[in-house]
């Protein structure tokens, strides 16, 4: 469980008197699938970094409030203390690599954890397969495409089997199909193994489908927090933020406002179809 | 192409233990430093080219040799003008410009620079820094922390240059012309790039360190590596040959 209690954070060299996070409070329960969305500079990355103590340990600034990971204060412990519990995939894909070859990158964390030899081998094979990158095993990381690198970074984190996974725009460079596959995999991990997933994403459509809970950040503040269906209903706010919500959701919200439809906001095509039938009936 | 990046392969050279490769490169260099004969330095350079060719690295070795020759030329000119021993070879208006001793020592020094540096730079073509790190820990029992930091520093060298190329590209897109032959102008164009390069590189190193920390870097013990790096017969053979070479060079001093 991650509990974030009234956190305000201002980077040391942040301009003006803006803060990256302003009075953010949030509890992420075990086994939750939380999506984080917001425009550029909204503080999504800062929030993700605060969940493993990188903020404020590695990025200096003024930090108020508290972040507790399973009851342990991130200010009191170094980020390495949470290494076994929290796995984080960072937004900047290139600079999080520590090795030059795909296989070595994935081995790195497992070797550090001192896992038994056979266990390492088995997990290596498994994550390569899960991410569909078996063929890249011996490739030099520098020679990979952005999307392939993202898969390697995700594989390296999955191999550590953390109980809490924090991913900062992990599909930014991936094609729609691969992005969906990764969301499906995360959802499966969440449901079958009870892993907590926190994912920062721009792809609102996928978030609506796979996340159980969605929060919206705007200029460091939390605007909404709830089930995707409830959050997405605030069509006007998303418009003013410049975030494009799925057309079906927008349509159902408009119909609802006009009184032509009384059900929930539709998130997927089948739901939209049902809505259309209802509205026309 | 980056002259320090790894060229994967499966040759005799590639298959040596990383520690052997490092020791071999140094021993070869030491041999060249001890060696006091112009002919032998040429032989060492040619031999190194031959060895590279056996590992499919001839193009890389030639490109490196060309670069090193430029450095050698620089040393050559300085040495030629400053060493005054031996008989006058070239005089201008009663002032001796070049002496036989100067010429000999200039030739020797410049060739020696090439011969010494070549194996050290080729080392990077056949060794993954990650393997070197693990092998240093497993075989030489170096503390993991230091082995990791040293090898990571080298891993970042090619990264710096690709970063530099990226920044240069961005500048070029804005209409900056780097293709000038005028050295002063070139320095004026490149110097301002050093700051963004430094900033972005430091950021990269820092994020890499954070990522390592979050993946348990501090827990690593000597025994926890997945791959083994055993010394084999080939390693013994390579090291024996190189020790022999150094001994010969030392004996001929
Ligand atoms: N290292 C830093 N130093 C100073 N200010 C920073 C730093 N990192 C982020 N900021 C500022 O903090 C605010 C929040 O940044 P953050 O990176 O968390 O946004 P984000 O929502 O992740 O944006 P994006 O979608 O572009 O990744 C921004 O105003 C940004 O300029
Ligand atoms: Mg971000």
PDB file of N, CA and C and ligand atoms in Angstrom, chain A residues 11 13-14 20 38-47 59 91 168-169 202, ligand 1:
ATOM      1  N   UNK A  11      10.655  21.593  -6.880  1.00  0.00           N
ATOM      2  CA  UNK A  11      12.054  21.344  -7.235  1.00  0.00           C
ATOM      3  C   UNK A  11      12.882  22.557  -6.873  1.00  0.00           C
ATOM      4  N   UNK A  13      15.228  24.099  -8.336  1.00  0.00           N
ATOM      5  CA  UNK A  13      15.425  25.158  -9.348  1.00  0.00           C
ATOM      6  C   UNK A  13      14.166  25.398 -10.168  1.00  0.00           C
ATOM      7  N   UNK A  14      13.033  25.121  -9.576  1.00  0.00           N
ATOM      8  CA  UNK A  14      11.786  25.340 -10.301  1.00  0.00           C
ATOM      9  C   UNK A  14      11.490  26.832 -10.386  1.00  0.00           C
ATOM     10  N   UNK A  20       5.645  21.377  -8.209  1.00  0.00           N
ATOM     11  CA  UNK A  20       5.366  20.235  -9.082  1.00  0.00           C
ATOM     12  C   UNK A  20       4.186  19.422  -8.550  1.00  0.00           C
ATOM     13  N   UNK A  38      -2.706  13.474 -17.218  1.00  0.00           N
ATOM     14  CA  UNK A  38      -2.581  14.911 -17.027  1.00  0.00           C
ATOM     15  C   UNK A  38      -1.751  15.478 -18.160  1.00  0.00           C
ATOM     16  N   UNK A  39      -1.832  16.780 -18.349  1.00  0.00           N
ATOM     17  CA  UNK A  39      -1.075  17.381 -19.443  1.00  0.00           C
ATOM     18  C   UNK A  39       0.402  17.451 -19.096  1.00  0.00           C
ATOM     19  N   UNK A  40       1.188  17.863 -20.061  1.00  0.00           N
ATOM     20  CA  UNK A  40       2.624  17.961 -19.869  1.00  0.00           C
ATOM     21  C   UNK A  40       2.947  18.946 -18.739  1.00  0.00           C
ATOM     22  N   UNK A  41       3.809  18.515 -17.842  1.00  0.00           N
ATOM     23  CA  UNK A  41       4.185  19.380 -16.729  1.00  0.00           C
ATOM     24  C   UNK A  41       3.208  19.358 -15.574  1.00  0.00           C
ATOM     25  N   UNK A  42       2.239  18.444 -15.619  1.00  0.00           N
ATOM     26  CA  UNK A  42       1.216  18.397 -14.568  1.00  0.00           C
ATOM     27  C   UNK A  42       1.743  17.828 -13.256  1.00  0.00           C
ATOM     28  N   UNK A  43       2.882  17.138 -13.326  1.00  0.00           N
ATOM     29  CA  UNK A  43       3.449  16.565 -12.103  1.00  0.00           C
ATOM     30  C   UNK A  43       3.345  15.052 -12.033  1.00  0.00           C
ATOM     31  N   UNK A  44       3.006  14.414 -13.145  1.00  0.00           N
ATOM     32  CA  UNK A  44       2.833  12.964 -13.159  1.00  0.00           C
ATOM     33  C   UNK A  44       4.139  12.247 -12.809  1.00  0.00           C
ATOM     34  N   UNK A  45       5.217  12.673 -13.480  1.00  0.00           N
ATOM     35  CA  UNK A  45       6.503  12.037 -13.225  1.00  0.00           C
ATOM     36  C   UNK A  45       6.943  12.276 -11.786  1.00  0.00           C
ATOM     37  N   UNK A  46       6.728  13.485 -11.316  1.00  0.00           N
ATOM     38  CA  UNK A  46       7.110  13.803  -9.938  1.00  0.00           C
ATOM     39  C   UNK A  46       6.362  12.899  -8.961  1.00  0.00           C
ATOM     40  N   UNK A  47       5.081  12.681  -9.233  1.00  0.00           N
ATOM     41  CA  UNK A  47       4.296  11.809  -8.364  1.00  0.00           C
ATOM     42  C   UNK A  47       4.842  10.375  -8.401  1.00  0.00           C
ATOM     43  N   UNK A  59      16.184  14.106  -6.167  1.00  0.00           N
ATOM     44  CA  UNK A  59      15.893  15.438  -6.690  1.00  0.00           C
ATOM     45  C   UNK A  59      15.659  16.343  -5.501  1.00  0.00           C
ATOM     46  N   UNK A  91      10.413   7.396 -17.215  1.00  0.00           N
ATOM     47  CA  UNK A  91       9.960   7.976 -18.476  1.00  0.00           C
ATOM     48  C   UNK A  91      11.101   8.073 -19.481  1.00  0.00           C
ATOM     49  N   UNK A 168       6.140   4.955 -15.763  1.00  0.00           N
ATOM     50  CA  UNK A 168       5.934   6.322 -16.226  1.00  0.00           C
ATOM     51  C   UNK A 168       5.950   6.362 -17.751  1.00  0.00           C
ATOM     52  N   UNK A 169       4.802   6.475 -18.336  1.00  0.00           N
ATOM     53  CA  UNK A 169       4.620   6.473 -19.790  1.00  0.00           C
ATOM     54  C   UNK A 169       5.428   5.366 -20.464  1.00  0.00           C
ATOM     55  N   UNK A 202      -0.610   8.636 -21.453  1.00  0.00           N
ATOM     56  CA  UNK A 202      -1.352   9.607 -22.260  1.00  0.00           C
ATOM     57  C   UNK A 202      -2.514   8.925 -22.975  1.00  0.00           C
TER      58      UNK A 202
HETATM   59  N1  LIG C   1      14.481  18.378 -12.301  1.00  0.00           N
HETATM   60  C1  LIG C   1      13.610  19.398 -12.298  1.00  0.00           C
HETATM   61  N2  LIG C   1      13.995  20.621 -11.897  1.00  0.00           N
HETATM   62  C2  LIG C   1      13.126  21.650 -11.881  1.00  0.00           C
HETATM   63  N3  LIG C   1      11.858  21.563 -12.247  1.00  0.00           N
HETATM   64  C3  LIG C   1      11.391  20.382 -12.661  1.00  0.00           C
HETATM   65  C4  LIG C   1      12.256  19.230 -12.715  1.00  0.00           C
HETATM   66  N4  LIG C   1      11.531  18.192 -13.168  1.00  0.00           N
HETATM   67  C5  LIG C   1      10.289  18.665 -13.397  1.00  0.00           C
HETATM   68  N5  LIG C   1      10.196  19.981 -13.089  1.00  0.00           N
HETATM   69  C6  LIG C   1       8.986  20.817 -13.181  1.00  0.00           C
HETATM   70  O1  LIG C   1       7.992  20.244 -12.364  1.00  0.00           O
HETATM   71  C7  LIG C   1       6.726  20.271 -13.018  1.00  0.00           C
HETATM   72  C8  LIG C   1       6.158  18.875 -13.102  1.00  0.00           C
HETATM   73  O2  LIG C   1       6.998  18.096 -13.917  1.00  0.00           O
HETATM   74  P1  LIG C   1       6.762  16.563 -14.223  1.00  0.00           P
HETATM   75  O3  LIG C   1       7.969  16.064 -14.906  1.00  0.00           O
HETATM   76  O4  LIG C   1       6.346  15.871 -12.983  1.00  0.00           O
HETATM   77  O5  LIG C   1       5.555  16.639 -15.262  1.00  0.00           O
HETATM   78  P2  LIG C   1       4.858  15.483 -16.099  1.00  0.00           P
HETATM   79  O6  LIG C   1       3.420  15.534 -15.784  1.00  0.00           O
HETATM   80  O7  LIG C   1       5.548  14.215 -15.901  1.00  0.00           O
HETATM   81  O8  LIG C   1       5.074  15.992 -17.596  1.00  0.00           O
HETATM   82  P3  LIG C   1       5.308  15.146 -18.943  1.00  0.00           P
HETATM   83  O9  LIG C   1       3.979  14.701 -19.426  1.00  0.00           O
HETATM   84  O10 LIG C   1       5.900  16.149 -19.870  1.00  0.00           O
HETATM   85  O11 LIG C   1       6.234  14.041 -18.621  1.00  0.00           O
HETATM   86  C9  LIG C   1       6.951  20.932 -14.370  1.00  0.00           C
HETATM   87  O12 LIG C   1       6.578  22.264 -14.265  1.00  0.00           O
HETATM   88  C10 LIG C   1       8.439  20.821 -14.588  1.00  0.00           C
HETATM   89  O13 LIG C   1       8.905  21.925 -15.304  1.00  0.00           O
END
